[in-house]
CSV table of N, CA and C in Angstrom, one decimal:
chain,number,residue,atom,x,y,z
N,1277,MET,N,0.7,-1.1,-0.3
N,1277,MET,CA,0.0,0.1,-0.1
N,1277,MET,C,1.0,1.3,0.0
N,1278,ILE,N,0.4,2.3,-0.8
N,1278,ILE,CA,1.0,3.3,-0.8
N,1278,ILE,C,0.5,4.6,0.4
N,1279,LYS,N,1.1,5.0,1.1
N,1279,LYS,CA,0.7,5.6,2.2
N,1279,LYS,C,1.6,7.2,2.2
N,1280,ILE,N,0.4,7.9,2.0
N,1280,ILE,CA,0.5,9.4,1.5
N,1280,ILE,C,0.2,10.6,2.7
N,1281,THR,N,0.8,11.2,3.2
N,1281,THR,CA,0.2,11.8,4.5
N,1281,THR,C,0.4,13.2,4.3
N,1282,ILE,N,-0.5,14.6,4.2
N,1282,ILE,CA,-0.2,15.4,3.7
N,1282,ILE,C,0.0,16.5,5.3
N,1283,TYR,N,0.6,17.1,5.4
N,1283,TYR,CA,1.1,17.8,6.4
N,1283,TYR,C,0.7,19.1,6.1
N,1284,ARG,N,-0.4,19.8,7.0
N,1284,ARG,CA,-1.0,21.3,7.0
N,1284,ARG,C,-0.4,22.0,8.3
N,1285,ASN,N,-0.4,23.4,8.2
N,1285,ASN,CA,-0.4,23.8,9.7
N,1285,ASN,C,-1.5,24.2,10.0
N,1286,ALA,N,-1.6,25.0,11.3
N,1286,ALA,CA,-3.1,25.3,12.0
N,1286,ALA,C,-4.0,26.0,10.7
N,1287,ASP,N,-3.3,26.8,9.9
N,1287,ASP,CA,-4.1,27.7,8.9
N,1287,ASP,C,-4.1,27.1,8.0
N,1288,LYS,N,-4.2,25.5,7.6
N,1288,LYS,CA,-4.2,24.7,6.8
N,1288,LYS,C,-3.6,24.9,5.6
N,1289,GLN,N,-1.8,25.4,5.7
N,1289,GLN,CA,-1.2,25.9,4.7
N,1289,GLN,C,-0.4,24.6,4.8
N,1290,TYR,N,0.0,24.1,3.4
N,1290,TYR,CA,1.1,22.6,3.0
N,1290,TYR,C,2.1,23.1,3.7
N,1291,VAL,N,2.9,22.5,4.4
N,1291,VAL,CA,4.0,22.0,4.7
N,1291,VAL,C,5.1,21.4,4.5
N,1292,ARG,N,4.4,20.1,4.2
N,1292,ARG,CA,5.4,18.5,3.8
N,1292,ARG,C,4.6,17.7,3.1
N,1293,LEU,N,4.7,16.5,2.5
N,1293,LEU,CA,4.0,15.9,1.8
N,1293,LEU,C,5.3,14.4,1.9
N,1294,HIS,N,4.6,13.1,2.7
N,1294,HIS,CA,5.2,12.7,3.0
N,1294,HIS,C,4.6,11.0,2.0
N,1295,CYS,N,5.3,9.8,1.1
N,1295,CYS,CA,4.5,9.1,0.3
N,1295,CYS,C,5.5,7.8,0.5
N,1296,ILE,N,5.0,6.6,0.9
N,1296,ILE,CA,6.0,5.9,0.8
N,1296,ILE,C,5.5,4.5,0.5
N,1297,GLY,N,5.8,3.5,0.0
N,1297,GLY,CA,5.4,2.2,-0.2
N,1297,GLY,C,4.9,1.7,-1.7
N,1298,HIS,N,4.3,0.9,-1.8
N,1298,HIS,CA,4.1,0.3,-3.6
N,1298,HIS,C,2.8,0.0,-3.2
N,1299,ALA,N,2.0,-0.3,-4.3
N,1299,ALA,CA,0.3,0.1,-4.3
N,1299,ALA,C,0.4,-1.6,-4.0
N,1300,GLY,N,1.0,-2.2,-4.5
N,1300,GLY,CA,0.5,-3.9,-4.4
N,1300,GLY,C,-0.6,-4.6,-5.6
N,1301,PHE,N,-0.9,-3.5,-6.9
N,1301,PHE,CA,-2.2,-3.7,-7.0
N,1301,PHE,C,-2.4,-4.7,-8.2
N,1302,ALA,N,-0.5,-4.2,-8.7
N,1302,ALA,CA,-0.3,-5.5,-10.0
N,1302,ALA,C,1.2,-5.7,-9.9
N,1303,ARG,N,1.1,-6.3,-10.7
N,1303,ARG,CA,3.4,-6.8,-10.5
N,1303,ARG,C,3.9,-5.5,-10.9
N,1304,ALA,N,5.0,-5.7,-10.3
N,1304,ALA,CA,6.1,-4.3,-11.0
N,1304,ALA,C,5.9,-4.3,-12.6
N,1305,GLY,N,5.8,-3.0,-12.8
N,1305,GLY,CA,6.2,-2.6,-14.1
N,1305,GLY,C,4.9,-2.5,-14.6
N,1306,GLU,N,3.8,-3.4,-14.1
N,1306,GLU,CA,2.3,-3.0,-14.6
N,1306,GLU,C,1.0,-2.6,-13.8
N,1307,ASP,N,1.6,-1.9,-12.7
N,1307,ASP,CA,0.7,-1.5,-11.3
N,1307,ASP,C,0.2,-0.2,-11.8
N,1308,ILE,N,-1.1,-0.3,-12.5
N,1308,ILE,CA,-1.3,1.1,-12.9
N,1308,ILE,C,-1.8,2.3,-11.5
N,1309,VAL,N,-1.9,1.8,-10.3
N,1309,VAL,CA,-2.2,2.5,-9.4
N,1309,VAL,C,-0.9,3.0,-8.9
N,1310,CYS,N,0.2,2.1,-8.7
N,1310,CYS,CA,1.6,3.1,-8.1
N,1310,CYS,C,1.9,4.0,-9.3
N,1311,ALA,N,1.7,3.6,-10.9
N,1311,ALA,CA,2.2,4.6,-11.8
N,1311,ALA,C,1.7,6.1,-11.9
N,1312,GLY,N,0.0,5.4,-11.6
N,1312,GLY,CA,-0.8,6.8,-11.2
N,1312,GLY,C,-0.5,7.9,-10.1
N,1313,VAL,N,-0.4,7.7,-8.7
N,1313,VAL,CA,0.4,8.1,-7.4
N,1313,VAL,C,1.9,8.7,-7.9
N,1314,SER,N,2.9,7.9,-8.4
N,1314,SER,CA,4.4,8.5,-8.9
N,1314,SER,C,3.6,9.7,-9.8
N,1315,ALA,N,3.1,9.1,-10.8
N,1315,ALA,CA,3.0,10.9,-11.9
N,1315,ALA,C,2.6,11.7,-11.4
N,1316,LEU,N,1.2,11.4,-10.9
N,1316,LEU,CA,1.2,12.7,-9.9
N,1316,LEU,C,1.6,13.5,-9.2
N,1317,VAL,N,2.6,12.8,-8.4
N,1317,VAL,CA,3.1,13.6,-6.8
N,1317,VAL,C,4.6,14.0,-7.5
N,1318,ILE,N,5.6,13.1,-8.5
N,1318,ILE,CA,6.4,13.8,-9.5
N,1318,ILE,C,6.3,15.1,-10.4
N,1319,ASN,N,4.8,14.8,-11.1
N,1319,ASN,CA,4.8,15.7,-11.8
N,1319,ASN,C,4.4,17.5,-11.0
N,1320,THR,N,3.6,17.1,-9.9
N,1320,THR,CA,3.3,18.3,-9.1
N,1320,THR,C,4.7,19.2,-8.4
N,1321,LEU,N,5.8,17.7,-8.4
N,1321,LEU,CA,7.0,18.7,-7.6
N,1321,LEU,C,7.7,18.8,-8.9
N,1322,ASN,N,7.7,18.7,-9.9
N,1322,ASN,CA,8.3,19.4,-11.6
N,1322,ASN,C,7.8,20.5,-11.5
N,1323,ALA,N,6.2,20.7,-11.7
N,1323,ALA,CA,5.6,21.9,-11.7
N,1323,ALA,C,6.0,23.0,-10.5
N,1324,MET,N,5.9,22.5,-9.0
N,1324,MET,CA,6.2,23.5,-8.3
N,1324,MET,C,7.7,24.0,-8.4
N,1325,GLU,N,8.8,23.1,-8.6
N,1325,GLU,CA,10.6,23.8,-8.9
N,1325,GLU,C,10.2,24.5,-10.3
N,1326,LYS,N,9.6,23.9,-11.0
N,1326,LYS,CA,9.6,25.3,-12.4
N,1326,LYS,C,8.7,26.3,-12.6
N,1327,LEU,N,7.5,26.2,-11.9
N,1327,LEU,CA,6.0,27.2,-12.4
N,1327,LEU,C,6.3,28.3,-10.8
N,1328,THR,N,6.7,27.9,-9.8
N,1328,THR,CA,6.7,28.5,-8.6
N,1328,THR,C,7.9,28.8,-8.1
N,1329,ASP,N,7.9,29.9,-7.3
N,1329,ASP,CA,8.9,30.2,-6.6
N,1329,ASP,C,8.8,29.3,-4.8
N,1330,GLU,N,8.2,28.5,-4.7
N,1330,GLU,CA,8.2,27.4,-3.7
N,1330,GLU,C,9.7,26.7,-3.9
N,1331,THR,N,10.3,26.6,-2.6
N,1331,THR,CA,11.6,25.8,-2.6
N,1331,THR,C,11.3,24.9,-1.2
N,1332,PHE,N,11.8,23.4,-1.4
N,1332,PHE,CA,11.2,22.5,-0.9
N,1332,PHE,C,12.5,21.6,-0.8
N,1333,GLU,N,13.0,20.6,0.1
N,1333,GLU,CA,13.8,19.7,0.3
N,1333,GLU,C,13.2,18.2,0.4
N,1334,ALA,N,13.5,18.1,-0.6
N,1334,ALA,CA,13.1,16.4,-0.5
N,1334,ALA,C,14.1,14.7,-0.9
N,1335,ASP,N,13.4,13.5,-0.2
N,1335,ASP,CA,14.2,12.5,-0.2
N,1335,ASP,C,13.6,12.0,-1.0
N,1336,THR,N,13.7,10.8,-1.5
N,1336,THR,CA,13.5,9.7,-2.4
N,1336,THR,C,14.1,8.3,-1.8
N,1337,ASP,N,13.6,7.2,-1.9
N,1337,ASP,CA,14.3,6.0,-2.5
N,1337,ASP,C,13.1,5.3,-3.1
N,1338,GLN,N,13.8,4.8,-4.1
N,1338,GLN,CA,12.7,4.1,-5.3
N,1338,GLN,C,12.7,2.8,-4.3
N,1339,THR,N,13.1,2.1,-3.9
N,1339,THR,CA,12.9,0.6,-3.2
N,1339,THR,C,12.1,0.8,-2.2
N,1340,SER,N,11.9,1.5,-1.1
N,1340,SER,CA,10.8,1.5,-0.1
N,1340,SER,C,9.9,3.1,-1.1
N,1341,GLY,N,9.7,3.4,-2.3
N,1341,GLY,CA,8.6,4.1,-2.9
N,1341,GLY,C,8.9,5.4,-1.9
N,1342,LEU,N,10.1,5.8,-1.0
N,1342,LEU,CA,10.0,7.1,-0.6
N,1342,LEU,C,9.6,8.5,-1.1
N,1343,ILE,N,8.8,9.5,-1.0
N,1343,ILE,CA,9.1,10.7,-1.7
N,1343,ILE,C,8.9,11.7,-0.7
N,1344,ASP,N,9.7,12.2,0.4
N,1344,ASP,CA,9.2,12.9,1.5
N,1344,ASP,C,9.9,14.2,1.0
N,1345,VAL,N,9.0,15.6,1.1
N,1345,VAL,CA,9.2,16.7,0.7
N,1345,VAL,C,8.8,17.5,1.7
N,1346,ARG,N,10.4,18.7,2.2
N,1346,ARG,CA,9.6,19.3,3.3
N,1346,ARG,C,9.8,21.0,2.4
N,1347,PHE,N,8.6,21.5,2.3
N,1347,PHE,CA,8.7,23.0,2.3
N,1347,PHE,C,9.4,24.2,2.9
N,1348,GLN,N,10.1,24.6,2.5
N,1348,GLN,CA,10.8,25.9,3.4
N,1348,GLN,C,10.3,26.5,4.2
N,1349,THR,N,9.1,27.2,3.3
N,1349,THR,CA,7.8,27.8,4.1
N,1349,THR,C,6.4,27.4,4.0
N,1350,PRO,N,5.4,27.8,4.5
N,1350,PRO,CA,4.2,27.1,4.0
N,1350,PRO,C,4.1,27.7,2.9
N,1351,VAL,N,3.1,26.9,1.8
N,1351,VAL,CA,3.0,26.6,0.6
N,1351,VAL,C,2.0,28.0,0.0
N,1352,ARG,N,2.5,29.0,-0.5
N,1352,ARG,CA,1.8,30.2,-1.1
N,1352,ARG,C,0.6,29.7,-2.1
N,1353,HIS,N,0.2,30.3,-2.6
N,1353,HIS,CA,-1.6,30.5,-3.8
N,1353,HIS,C,-0.6,29.4,-4.9
N,1354,ASP,N,0.1,30.1,-5.5
N,1354,ASP,CA,0.3,29.4,-7.2
N,1354,ASP,C,1.0,27.4,-6.5
N,1355,GLY,N,1.7,27.7,-5.3
N,1355,GLY,CA,1.9,25.9,-5.1
N,1355,GLY,C,0.5,25.5,-4.4
N,1356,LYS,N,0.0,25.9,-3.7
N,1356,LYS,CA,-1.2,25.2,-2.9
N,1356,LYS,C,-1.9,24.9,-4.0
N,1357,LEU,N,-2.5,26.0,-5.1
N,1357,LEU,CA,-3.1,25.7,-6.0
N,1357,LEU,C,-2.9,23.8,-6.9
N,1358,LEU,N,-1.5,23.8,-7.2
N,1358,LEU,CA,-1.0,22.5,-7.5
N,1358,LEU,C,-0.9,21.7,-6.8
N,1359,LEU,N,-0.8,21.5,-5.3
N,1359,LEU,CA,-1.0,20.5,-4.3
N,1359,LEU,C,-2.4,20.3,-4.3
N,1360,ASP,N,-3.8,21.4,-4.0
N,1360,ASP,CA,-5.2,21.1,-4.0
N,1360,ASP,C,-5.3,19.6,-5.6
N,1361,THR,N,-4.6,20.3,-6.9
N,1361,THR,CA,-4.8,19.4,-7.5
N,1361,THR,C,-4.5,18.1,-7.6
N,1362,LEU,N,-3.1,18.2,-6.5
N,1362,LEU,CA,-2.3,16.6,-6.6
N,1362,LEU,C,-3.5,16.0,-5.4
N,1363,VAL,N,-4.1,16.5,-4.2
N,1363,VAL,CA,-4.7,16.1,-3.6
N,1363,VAL,C,-5.9,15.1,-4.4
N,1364,LEU,N,-6.7,16.1,-5.3
N,1364,LEU,CA,-8.0,15.7,-6.0
N,1364,LEU,C,-7.5,14.5,-6.5
N,1365,GLY,N,-6.3,14.4,-7.5
N,1365,GLY,CA,-6.0,13.2,-8.6
N,1365,GLY,C,-5.6,12.0,-7.5
N,1366,LEU,N,-5.1,12.2,-6.0
N,1366,LEU,CA,-4.8,11.1,-5.3
N,1366,LEU,C,-6.5,10.7,-4.5
N,1367,GLN,N,-7.4,11.5,-4.5
N,1367,GLN,CA,-8.8,11.1,-3.7
N,1367,GLN,C,-9.1,9.9,-4.8
N,1368,ASP,N,-9.3,10.7,-6.5
N,1368,ASP,CA,-10.1,10.0,-6.9
N,1368,ASP,C,-8.8,8.8,-7.6
N,1369,ILE,N,-7.8,8.5,-7.5
N,1369,ILE,CA,-7.2,6.9,-7.1
N,1369,ILE,C,-7.9,6.2,-6.2
N,1370,GLN,N,-7.4,6.9,-4.7
N,1370,GLN,CA,-8.1,6.1,-3.7
N,1370,GLN,C,-9.9,6.0,-3.8
N,1371,ASN,N,-11.0,6.9,-4.6
N,1371,ASN,CA,-11.9,6.3,-4.4
N,1371,ASN,C,-12.0,5.1,-5.3
N,1372,GLN,N,-11.3,4.8,-7.2
N,1372,GLN,CA,-11.6,4.4,-7.9
N,1372,GLN,C,-10.8,3.0,-7.3
N,1373,TYR,N,-9.9,2.9,-6.9
N,1373,TYR,CA,-9.9,1.7,-6.2
N,1373,TYR,C,-9.2,0.8,-5.2
N,1374,GLY,N,-9.8,2.0,-4.2
N,1374,GLY,CA,-9.7,1.3,-2.9
N,1374,GLY,C,-8.8,1.9,-1.7
N,1375,THR,N,-8.9,1.8,-0.7
N,1375,THR,CA,-7.7,1.7,0.5
N,1375,THR,C,-7.1,1.1,0.9
N,1376,ASP,N,-7.2,-0.3,0.0
N,1376,ASP,CA,-6.1,-1.2,0.3
N,1376,ASP,C,-4.8,-0.7,-0.7
N,1377,TYR,N,-5.2,-0.1,-1.2
N,1377,TYR,CA,-3.9,0.3,-2.8
N,1377,TYR,C,-2.8,1.6,-2.2
N,1378,SER,N,-4.0,2.3,-2.4
N,1378,SER,CA,-3.4,3.9,-1.3
N,1378,SER,C,-4.5,4.2,0.0
N,1379,LEU,N,-3.3,5.0,0.4
N,1379,LEU,CA,-4.1,6.0,1.5
N,1379,LEU,C,-4.2,7.4,1.7
N,1380,LEU,N,-4.6,8.3,2.0
N,1380,LEU,CA,-4.4,9.5,1.8
N,1380,LEU,C,-4.4,10.2,2.8
N,1381,THR,N,-3.5,10.4,3.8
N,1381,THR,CA,-4.5,11.1,5.1
N,1381,THR,C,-3.9,12.6,5.4
N,1382,PHE,N,-4.7,13.4,6.1
N,1382,PHE,CA,-3.4,14.8,6.7
N,1382,PHE,C,-3.5,14.6,8.1
N,1383,LYS,N,-2.5,15.4,8.3
N,1383,LYS,CA,-2.3,15.9,9.6
N,1383,LYS,C,-1.9,17.4,9.8
N,1384,GLU,N,-2.4,18.0,11.1
N,1384,GLU,CA,-2.3,19.3,11.5
N,1384,GLU,C,-0.7,19.0,12.2
N,1385,VAL,N,0.4,20.1,11.8
N,1385,VAL,CA,1.4,20.1,12.5
N,1385,VAL,C,1.7,21.9,12.8
């Protein structure tokens, strides 16, 4: 299962994104759930890096499926729009394929 945790502060501003695991929907290379989540997350981070002024640090590990992103400051308007879009896509995947393969949670920090 892919566990995705979105961390927001008391003002509901995004401060961190943590993903870990593999969906297990199908064999490696054929897992559309894993591919969908990965594409959404990586595209969002690429867009934030190229299209916004947001700064972040990220750790990744392909073996464990880790993508851990820590934003230097709470995310502002353009970054928020991209992350809101990411959340919509992740929720759609979870609704379509169930929480056995991907689980999206939110935590306040």
